[in-house]
PDB file of C-alpha atoms in Angstrom:
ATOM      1  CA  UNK A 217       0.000   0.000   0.000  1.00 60.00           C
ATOM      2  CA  UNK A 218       1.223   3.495  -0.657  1.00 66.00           C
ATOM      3  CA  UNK A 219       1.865   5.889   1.994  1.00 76.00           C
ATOM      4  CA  UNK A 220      -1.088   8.195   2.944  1.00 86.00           C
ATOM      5  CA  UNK A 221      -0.279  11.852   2.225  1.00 96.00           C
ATOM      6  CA  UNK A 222       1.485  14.034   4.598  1.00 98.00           C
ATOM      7  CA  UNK A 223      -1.341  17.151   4.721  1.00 98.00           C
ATOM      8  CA  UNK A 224       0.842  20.230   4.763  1.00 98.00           C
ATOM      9  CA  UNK A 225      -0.922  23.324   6.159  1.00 98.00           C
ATOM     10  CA  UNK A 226       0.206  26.804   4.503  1.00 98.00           C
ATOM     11  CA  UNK A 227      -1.275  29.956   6.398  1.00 98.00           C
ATOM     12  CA  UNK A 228      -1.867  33.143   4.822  1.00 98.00           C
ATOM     13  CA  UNK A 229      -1.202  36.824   5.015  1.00 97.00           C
ATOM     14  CA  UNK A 230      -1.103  39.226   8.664  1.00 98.00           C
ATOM     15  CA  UNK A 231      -1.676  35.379  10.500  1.00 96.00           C
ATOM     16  CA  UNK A 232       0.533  32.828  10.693  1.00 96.00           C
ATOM     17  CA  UNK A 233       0.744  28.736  11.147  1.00 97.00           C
ATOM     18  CA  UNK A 234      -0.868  28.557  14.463  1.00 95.00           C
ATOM     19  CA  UNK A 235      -4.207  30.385  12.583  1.00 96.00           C
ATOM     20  CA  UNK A 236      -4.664  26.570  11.458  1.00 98.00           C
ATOM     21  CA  UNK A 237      -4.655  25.209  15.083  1.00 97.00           C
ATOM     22  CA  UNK A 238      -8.391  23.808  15.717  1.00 98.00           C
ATOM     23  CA  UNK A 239      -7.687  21.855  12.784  1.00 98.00           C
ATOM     24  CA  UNK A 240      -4.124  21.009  13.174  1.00 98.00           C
ATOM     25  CA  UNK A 241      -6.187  19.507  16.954  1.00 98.00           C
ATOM     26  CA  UNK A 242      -8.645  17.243  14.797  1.00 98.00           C
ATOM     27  CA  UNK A 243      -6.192  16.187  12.232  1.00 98.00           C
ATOM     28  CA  UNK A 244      -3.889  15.176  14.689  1.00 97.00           C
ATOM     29  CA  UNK A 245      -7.121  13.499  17.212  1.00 97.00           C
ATOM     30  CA  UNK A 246      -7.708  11.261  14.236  1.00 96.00           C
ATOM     31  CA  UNK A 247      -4.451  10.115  13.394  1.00 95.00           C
ATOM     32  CA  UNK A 248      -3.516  11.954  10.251  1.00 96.00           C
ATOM     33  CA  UNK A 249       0.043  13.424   9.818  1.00 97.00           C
ATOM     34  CA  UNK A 250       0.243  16.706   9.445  1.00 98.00           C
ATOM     35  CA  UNK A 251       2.459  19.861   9.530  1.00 98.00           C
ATOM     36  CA  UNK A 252       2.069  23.774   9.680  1.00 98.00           C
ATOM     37  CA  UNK A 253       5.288  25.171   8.156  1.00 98.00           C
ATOM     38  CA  UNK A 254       5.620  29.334   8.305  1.00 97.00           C
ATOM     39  CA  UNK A 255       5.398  31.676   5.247  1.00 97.00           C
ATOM     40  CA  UNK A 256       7.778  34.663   5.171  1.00 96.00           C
ATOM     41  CA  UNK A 257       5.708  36.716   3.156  1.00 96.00           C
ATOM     42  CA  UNK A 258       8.094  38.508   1.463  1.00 93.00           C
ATOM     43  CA  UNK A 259       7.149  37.409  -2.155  1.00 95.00           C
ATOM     44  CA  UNK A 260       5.227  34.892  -3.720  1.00 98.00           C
ATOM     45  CA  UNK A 261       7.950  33.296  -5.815  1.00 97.00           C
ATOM     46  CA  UNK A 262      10.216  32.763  -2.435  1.00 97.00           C
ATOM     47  CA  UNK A 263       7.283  31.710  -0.463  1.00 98.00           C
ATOM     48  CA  UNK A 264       6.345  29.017  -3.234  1.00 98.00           C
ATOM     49  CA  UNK A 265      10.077  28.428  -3.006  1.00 98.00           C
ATOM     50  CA  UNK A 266      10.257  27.410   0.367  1.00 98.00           C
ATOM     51  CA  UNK A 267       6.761  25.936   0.675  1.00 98.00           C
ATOM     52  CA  UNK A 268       8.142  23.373  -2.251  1.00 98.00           C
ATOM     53  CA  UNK A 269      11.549  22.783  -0.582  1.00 98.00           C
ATOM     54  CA  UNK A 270       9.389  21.434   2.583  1.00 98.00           C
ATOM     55  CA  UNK A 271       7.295  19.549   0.618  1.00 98.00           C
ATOM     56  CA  UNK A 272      10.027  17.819  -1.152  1.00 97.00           C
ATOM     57  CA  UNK A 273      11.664  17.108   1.751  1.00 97.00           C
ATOM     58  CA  UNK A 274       8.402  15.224   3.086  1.00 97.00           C
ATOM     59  CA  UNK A 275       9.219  11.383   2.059  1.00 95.00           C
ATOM     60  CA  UNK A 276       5.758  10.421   0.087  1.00 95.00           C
ATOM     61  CA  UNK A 277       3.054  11.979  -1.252  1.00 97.00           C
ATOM     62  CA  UNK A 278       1.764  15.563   0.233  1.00 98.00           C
ATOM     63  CA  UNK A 279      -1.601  17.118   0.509  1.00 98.00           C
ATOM     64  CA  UNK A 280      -1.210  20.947   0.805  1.00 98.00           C
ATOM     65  CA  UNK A 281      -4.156  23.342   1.873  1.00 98.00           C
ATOM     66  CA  UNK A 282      -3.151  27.109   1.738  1.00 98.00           C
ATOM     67  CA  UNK A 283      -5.898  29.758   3.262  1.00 98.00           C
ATOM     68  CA  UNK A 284      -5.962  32.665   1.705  1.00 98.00           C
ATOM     69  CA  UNK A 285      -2.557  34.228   0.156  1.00 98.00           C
ATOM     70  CA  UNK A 286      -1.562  30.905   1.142  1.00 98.00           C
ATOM     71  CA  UNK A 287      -3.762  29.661  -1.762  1.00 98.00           C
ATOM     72  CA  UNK A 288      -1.804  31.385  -3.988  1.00 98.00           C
ATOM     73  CA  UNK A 289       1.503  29.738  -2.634  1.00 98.00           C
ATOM     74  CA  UNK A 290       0.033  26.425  -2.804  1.00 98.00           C
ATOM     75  CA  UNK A 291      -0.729  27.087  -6.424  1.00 98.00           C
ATOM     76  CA  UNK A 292       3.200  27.779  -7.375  1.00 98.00           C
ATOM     77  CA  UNK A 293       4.510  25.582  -4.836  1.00 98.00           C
ATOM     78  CA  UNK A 294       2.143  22.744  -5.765  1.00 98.00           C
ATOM     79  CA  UNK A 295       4.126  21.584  -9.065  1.00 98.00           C
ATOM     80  CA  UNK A 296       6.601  19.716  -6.744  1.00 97.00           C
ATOM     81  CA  UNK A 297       6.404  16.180  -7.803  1.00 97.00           C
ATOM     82  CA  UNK A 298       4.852  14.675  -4.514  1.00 97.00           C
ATOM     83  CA  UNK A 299       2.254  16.981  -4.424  1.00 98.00           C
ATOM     84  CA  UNK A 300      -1.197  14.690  -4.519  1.00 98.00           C
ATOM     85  CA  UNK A 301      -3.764  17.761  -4.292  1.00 98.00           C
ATOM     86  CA  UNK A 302      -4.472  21.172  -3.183  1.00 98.00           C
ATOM     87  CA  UNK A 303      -7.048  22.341  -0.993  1.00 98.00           C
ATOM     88  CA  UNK A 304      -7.901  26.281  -1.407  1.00 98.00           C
ATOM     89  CA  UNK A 305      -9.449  27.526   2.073  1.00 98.00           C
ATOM     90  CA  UNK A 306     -10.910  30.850   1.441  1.00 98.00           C
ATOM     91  CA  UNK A 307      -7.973  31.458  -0.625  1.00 98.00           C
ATOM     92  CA  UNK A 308      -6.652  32.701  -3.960  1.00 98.00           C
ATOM     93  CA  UNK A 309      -6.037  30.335  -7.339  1.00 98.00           C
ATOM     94  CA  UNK A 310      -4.379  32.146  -9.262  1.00 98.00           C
ATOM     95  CA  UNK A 311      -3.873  31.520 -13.175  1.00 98.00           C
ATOM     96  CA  UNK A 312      -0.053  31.344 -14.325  1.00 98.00           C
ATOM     97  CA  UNK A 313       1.305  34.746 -15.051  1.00 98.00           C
ATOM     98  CA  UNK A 314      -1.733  36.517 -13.071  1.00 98.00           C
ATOM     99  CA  UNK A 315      -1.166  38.008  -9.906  1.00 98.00           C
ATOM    100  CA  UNK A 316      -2.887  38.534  -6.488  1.00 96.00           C
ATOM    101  CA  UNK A 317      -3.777  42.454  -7.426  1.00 96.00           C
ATOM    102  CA  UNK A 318      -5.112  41.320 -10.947  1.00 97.00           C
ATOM    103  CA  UNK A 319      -7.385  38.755  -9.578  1.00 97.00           C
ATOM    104  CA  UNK A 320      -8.888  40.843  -7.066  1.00 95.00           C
ATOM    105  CA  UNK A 321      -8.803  43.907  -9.217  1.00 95.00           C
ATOM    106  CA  UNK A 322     -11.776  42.112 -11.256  1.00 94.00           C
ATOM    107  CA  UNK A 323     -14.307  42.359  -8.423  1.00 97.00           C
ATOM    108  CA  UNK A 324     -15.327  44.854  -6.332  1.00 97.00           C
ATOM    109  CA  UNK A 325     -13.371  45.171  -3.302  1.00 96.00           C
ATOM    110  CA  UNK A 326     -13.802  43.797   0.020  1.00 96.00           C
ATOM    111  CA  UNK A 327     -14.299  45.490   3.214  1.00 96.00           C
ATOM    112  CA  UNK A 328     -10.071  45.180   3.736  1.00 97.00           C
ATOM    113  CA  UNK A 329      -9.311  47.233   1.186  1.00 95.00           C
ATOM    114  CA  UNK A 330      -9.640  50.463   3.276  1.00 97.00           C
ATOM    115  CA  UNK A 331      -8.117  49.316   6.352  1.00 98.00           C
ATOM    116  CA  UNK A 332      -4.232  48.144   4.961  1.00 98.00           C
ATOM    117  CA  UNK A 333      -1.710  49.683   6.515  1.00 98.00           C
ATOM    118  CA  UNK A 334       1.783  50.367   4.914  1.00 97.00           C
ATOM    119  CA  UNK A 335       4.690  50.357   6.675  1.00 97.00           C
ATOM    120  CA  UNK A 336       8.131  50.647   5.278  1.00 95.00           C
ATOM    121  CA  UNK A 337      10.989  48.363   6.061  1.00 93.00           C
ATOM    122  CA  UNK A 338      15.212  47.688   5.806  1.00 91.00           C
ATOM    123  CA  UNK A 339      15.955  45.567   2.389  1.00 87.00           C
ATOM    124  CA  UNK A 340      19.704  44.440   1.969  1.00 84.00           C
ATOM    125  CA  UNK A 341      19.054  45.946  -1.506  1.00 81.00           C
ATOM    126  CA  UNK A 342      19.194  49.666   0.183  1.00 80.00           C
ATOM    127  CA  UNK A 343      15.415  50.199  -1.405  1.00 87.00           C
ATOM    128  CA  UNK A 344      12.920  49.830   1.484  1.00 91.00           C
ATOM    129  CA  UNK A 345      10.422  47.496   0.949  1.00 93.00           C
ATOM    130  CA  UNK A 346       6.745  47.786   2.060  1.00 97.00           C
ATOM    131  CA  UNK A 347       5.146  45.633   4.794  1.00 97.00           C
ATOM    132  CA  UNK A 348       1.004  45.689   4.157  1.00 98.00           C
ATOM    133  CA  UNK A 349      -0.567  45.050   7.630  1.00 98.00           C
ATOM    134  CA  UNK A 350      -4.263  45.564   8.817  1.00 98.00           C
ATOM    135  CA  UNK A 351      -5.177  48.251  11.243  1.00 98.00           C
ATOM    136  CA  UNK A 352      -5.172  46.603  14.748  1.00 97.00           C
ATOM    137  CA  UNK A 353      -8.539  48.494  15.462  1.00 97.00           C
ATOM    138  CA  UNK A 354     -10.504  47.115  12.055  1.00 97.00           C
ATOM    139  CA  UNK A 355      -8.623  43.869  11.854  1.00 98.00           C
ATOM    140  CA  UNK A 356     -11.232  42.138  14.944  1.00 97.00           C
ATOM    141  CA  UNK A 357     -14.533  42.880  12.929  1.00 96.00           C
ATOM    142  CA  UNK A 358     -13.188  42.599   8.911  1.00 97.00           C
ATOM    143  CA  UNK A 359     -10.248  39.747   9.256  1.00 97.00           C
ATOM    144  CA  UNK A 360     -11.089  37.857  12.559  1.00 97.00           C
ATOM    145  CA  UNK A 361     -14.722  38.572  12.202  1.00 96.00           C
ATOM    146  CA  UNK A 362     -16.949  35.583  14.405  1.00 96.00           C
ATOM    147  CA  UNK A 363     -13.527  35.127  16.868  1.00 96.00           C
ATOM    148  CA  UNK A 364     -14.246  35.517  20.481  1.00 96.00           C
ATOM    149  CA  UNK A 365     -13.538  39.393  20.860  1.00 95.00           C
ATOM    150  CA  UNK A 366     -10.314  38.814  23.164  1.00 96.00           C
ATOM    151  CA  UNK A 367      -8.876  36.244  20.840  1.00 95.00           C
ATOM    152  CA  UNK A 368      -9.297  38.645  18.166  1.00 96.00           C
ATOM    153  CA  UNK A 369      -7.646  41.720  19.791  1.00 96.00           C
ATOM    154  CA  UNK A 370      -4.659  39.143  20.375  1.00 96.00           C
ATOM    155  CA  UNK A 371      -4.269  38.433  16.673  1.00 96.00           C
ATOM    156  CA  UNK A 372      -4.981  41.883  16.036  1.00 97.00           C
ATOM    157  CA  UNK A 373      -1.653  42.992  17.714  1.00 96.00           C
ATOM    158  CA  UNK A 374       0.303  39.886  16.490  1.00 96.00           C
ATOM    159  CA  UNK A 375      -0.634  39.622  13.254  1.00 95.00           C
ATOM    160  CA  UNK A 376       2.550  39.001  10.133  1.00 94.00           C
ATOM    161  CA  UNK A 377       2.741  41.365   7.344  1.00 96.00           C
ATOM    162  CA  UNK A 378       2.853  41.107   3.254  1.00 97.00           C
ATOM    163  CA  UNK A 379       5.074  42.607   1.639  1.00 97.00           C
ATOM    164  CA  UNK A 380       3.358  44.879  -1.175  1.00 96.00           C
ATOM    165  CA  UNK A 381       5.155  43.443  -3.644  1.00 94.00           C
ATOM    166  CA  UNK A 382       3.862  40.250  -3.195  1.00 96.00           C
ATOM    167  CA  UNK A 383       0.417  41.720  -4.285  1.00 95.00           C
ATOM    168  CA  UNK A 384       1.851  42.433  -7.981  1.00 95.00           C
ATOM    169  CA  UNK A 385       3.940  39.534  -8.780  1.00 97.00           C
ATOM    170  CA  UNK A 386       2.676  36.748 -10.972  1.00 98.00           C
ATOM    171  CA  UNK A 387       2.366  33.134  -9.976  1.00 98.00           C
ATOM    172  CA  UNK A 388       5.137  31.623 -12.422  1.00 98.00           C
ATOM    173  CA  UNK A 389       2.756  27.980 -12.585  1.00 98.00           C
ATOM    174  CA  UNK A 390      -0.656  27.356 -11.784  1.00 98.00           C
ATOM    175  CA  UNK A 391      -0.350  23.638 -10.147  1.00 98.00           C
ATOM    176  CA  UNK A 392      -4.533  23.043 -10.105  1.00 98.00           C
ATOM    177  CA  UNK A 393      -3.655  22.406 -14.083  1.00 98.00           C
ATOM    178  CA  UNK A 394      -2.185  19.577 -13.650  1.00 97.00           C
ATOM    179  CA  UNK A 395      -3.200  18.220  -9.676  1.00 98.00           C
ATOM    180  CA  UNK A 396      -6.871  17.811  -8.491  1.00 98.00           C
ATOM    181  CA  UNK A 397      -8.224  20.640  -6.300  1.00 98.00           C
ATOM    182  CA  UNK A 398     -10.836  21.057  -3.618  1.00 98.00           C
ATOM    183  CA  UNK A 399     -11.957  24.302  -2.572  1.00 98.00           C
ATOM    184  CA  UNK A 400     -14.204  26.319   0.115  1.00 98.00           C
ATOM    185  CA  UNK A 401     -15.930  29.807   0.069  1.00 98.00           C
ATOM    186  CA  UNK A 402     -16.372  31.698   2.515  1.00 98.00           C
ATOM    187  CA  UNK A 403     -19.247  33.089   2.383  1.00 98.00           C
ATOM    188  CA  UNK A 404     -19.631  35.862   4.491  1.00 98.00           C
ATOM    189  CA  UNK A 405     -15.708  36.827   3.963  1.00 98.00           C
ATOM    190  CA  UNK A 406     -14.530  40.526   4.399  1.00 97.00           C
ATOM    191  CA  UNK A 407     -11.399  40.297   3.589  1.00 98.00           C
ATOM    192  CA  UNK A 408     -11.789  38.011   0.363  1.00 98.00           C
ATOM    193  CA  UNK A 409     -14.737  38.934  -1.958  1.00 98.00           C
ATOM    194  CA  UNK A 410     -15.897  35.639  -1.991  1.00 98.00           C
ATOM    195  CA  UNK A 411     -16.374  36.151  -5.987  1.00 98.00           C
ATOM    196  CA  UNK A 412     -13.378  35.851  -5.842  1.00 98.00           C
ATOM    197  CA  UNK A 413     -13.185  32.645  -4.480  1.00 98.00           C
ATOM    198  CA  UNK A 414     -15.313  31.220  -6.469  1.00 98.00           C
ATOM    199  CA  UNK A 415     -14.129  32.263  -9.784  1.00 98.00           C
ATOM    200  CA  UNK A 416     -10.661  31.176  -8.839  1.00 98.00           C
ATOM    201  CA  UNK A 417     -12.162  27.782  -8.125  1.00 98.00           C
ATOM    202  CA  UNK A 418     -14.595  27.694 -10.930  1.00 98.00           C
ATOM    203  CA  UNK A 419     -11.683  28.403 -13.210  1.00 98.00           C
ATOM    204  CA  UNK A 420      -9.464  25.754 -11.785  1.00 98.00           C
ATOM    205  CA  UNK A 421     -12.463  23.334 -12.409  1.00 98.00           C
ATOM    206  CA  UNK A 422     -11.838  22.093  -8.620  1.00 98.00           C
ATOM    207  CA  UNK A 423     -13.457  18.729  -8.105  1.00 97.00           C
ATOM    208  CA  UNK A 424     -15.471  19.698  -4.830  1.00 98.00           C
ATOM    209  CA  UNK A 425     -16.343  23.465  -4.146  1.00 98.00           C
ATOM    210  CA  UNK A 426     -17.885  23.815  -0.740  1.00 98.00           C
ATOM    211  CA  UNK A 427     -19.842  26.848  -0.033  1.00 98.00           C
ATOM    212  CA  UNK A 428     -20.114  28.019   4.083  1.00 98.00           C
ATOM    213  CA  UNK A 429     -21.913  30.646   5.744  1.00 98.00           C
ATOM    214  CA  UNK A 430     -18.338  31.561   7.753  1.00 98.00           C
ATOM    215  CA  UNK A 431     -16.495  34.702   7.527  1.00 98.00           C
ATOM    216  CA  UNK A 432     -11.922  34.701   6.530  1.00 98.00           C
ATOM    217  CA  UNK A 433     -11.064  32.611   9.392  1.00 98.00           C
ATOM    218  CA  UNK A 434     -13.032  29.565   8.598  1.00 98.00           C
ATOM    219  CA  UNK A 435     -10.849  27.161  10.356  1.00 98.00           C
ATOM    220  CA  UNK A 436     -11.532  28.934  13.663  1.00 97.00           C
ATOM    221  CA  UNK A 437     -14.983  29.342  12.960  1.00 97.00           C
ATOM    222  CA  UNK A 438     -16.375  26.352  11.557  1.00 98.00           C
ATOM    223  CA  UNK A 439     -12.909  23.583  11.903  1.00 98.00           C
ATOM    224  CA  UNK A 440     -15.318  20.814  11.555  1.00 98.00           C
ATOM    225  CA  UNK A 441     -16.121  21.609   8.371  1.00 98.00           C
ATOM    226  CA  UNK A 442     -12.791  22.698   6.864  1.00 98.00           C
ATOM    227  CA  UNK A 443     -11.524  18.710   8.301  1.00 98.00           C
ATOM    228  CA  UNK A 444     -14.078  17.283   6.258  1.00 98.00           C
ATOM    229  CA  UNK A 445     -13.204  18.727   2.775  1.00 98.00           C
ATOM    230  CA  UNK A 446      -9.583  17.991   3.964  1.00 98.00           C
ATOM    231  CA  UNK A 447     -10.335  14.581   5.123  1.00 97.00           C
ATOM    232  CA  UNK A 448     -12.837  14.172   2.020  1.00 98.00           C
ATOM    233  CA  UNK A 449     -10.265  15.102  -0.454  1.00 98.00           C
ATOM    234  CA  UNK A 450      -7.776  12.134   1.243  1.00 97.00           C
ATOM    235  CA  UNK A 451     -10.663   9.964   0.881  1.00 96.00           C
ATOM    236  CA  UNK A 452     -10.862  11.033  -3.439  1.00 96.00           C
ATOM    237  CA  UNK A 453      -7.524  10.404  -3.512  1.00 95.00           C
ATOM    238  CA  UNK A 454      -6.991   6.830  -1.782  1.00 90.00           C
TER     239      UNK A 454
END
């Protein structure tokens, strides 16, 4: 029997692995492998980089989920060889050569838009770069909307930037071409139009798109059913 996949869990922007923890809990409770590796954030071709160094490093075949900008890793980083599936949770699927800002740019924008931050910072190239954060005092109701209040303001203050340039540069392979895909919507997102969701799924012909009435952080939210699209896309691909 082959080995069953290694589910590799790949956060997204102003969060960071431990934003996957109540289902990292019921993964675990049930036996599955799994592991939460960090994202930099400092471009998507060196975050798809790294993602796919892990991955390859990971002796069988690999599930990888990405939530939100980490859909748009997941998409680069998904041509490693072992990669089985991908599992977009509230995320982005981005074509090859399109980028974050062009996706998004061809819906109307979500309630984060006006709440970004910019913040420059040191680059060994002597150009600052630009971190993108949300403001602490928005980020509780748009990006951690349906989170116990104090758990929110916690995030809030903690959260990990994205580097603007991330936003502009295009994903050099679109994996979901050539892998099988599962995705979810979330509904009630403020931080993703979920249009946007669902186009990017609809467009990578995913072979289950699950629709829930959750806002960005759906694995806080509703875990339960975020395991069971995981789980359920293990099952397609025994």
């Amino acid at each position: 029997m082959p080995p069953a996949p290694t589910i590799v869990l790949v956060h997204g922007a102003f969060a960071d692995a431990s934003s996957w923890h109540p289902v990292i809990e019921r993964l675990l409770a049930r036996g599955y492998p799994v592991l939460a590796p960090p994202v930099a954030g400092r471009s998507l071709a060196a975050d798809a980089a790294y993602i796919a160094s892990f991955v390859e490093r990971i002796d069988g075949p690999v599930l990888l989920a990405g939530h939100s900008y980490g859909g748009a890793v997941i998409t680069v980083a998904g041509a490693a060889d072992n990669v089985a599936g991908l599992v977009y949770v509230s995320g982005y699927a981005l074509e090859e050569g399109e980028s974050l800002g062009q996706l998004q740019g061809s819906f109307p924008d979500s309630d984060l838009a006006a709440h970004l931050v910019y913040t420059p910072y040191p680059t060994d190239t002597g150009e600052p770069g630009t971190d993108v954060t949300v403001d602490p005092t928005a980020f509780p109701e748009i990006f951690a909307a349906g989170l116990d209040p104090r758990t929110a303001r916690v995030l809030a203050v903690s959260q990990r930037p994205l580097s603007a340039a991330a936003f502009g540069e295009p994903a050099t392979v679109a994996a979901w071409k050539t892998t099988p895909g599962w995705g979810i919507v979330s509904t009630a997102d403020r931080t993703i139009n979920p249009e946007v969701e669902r186009f990017g799924y609809r467009r990578a012909a995913l072979r289950r798109i699950v629709e829930v009435d959750a806002p960005h952080l759906v694995m806080h939210t509703h875990p339960d059913e975020v395991v069971g699209v995981i789980t359920g896309a293990l099952d397609d691909l025994a």
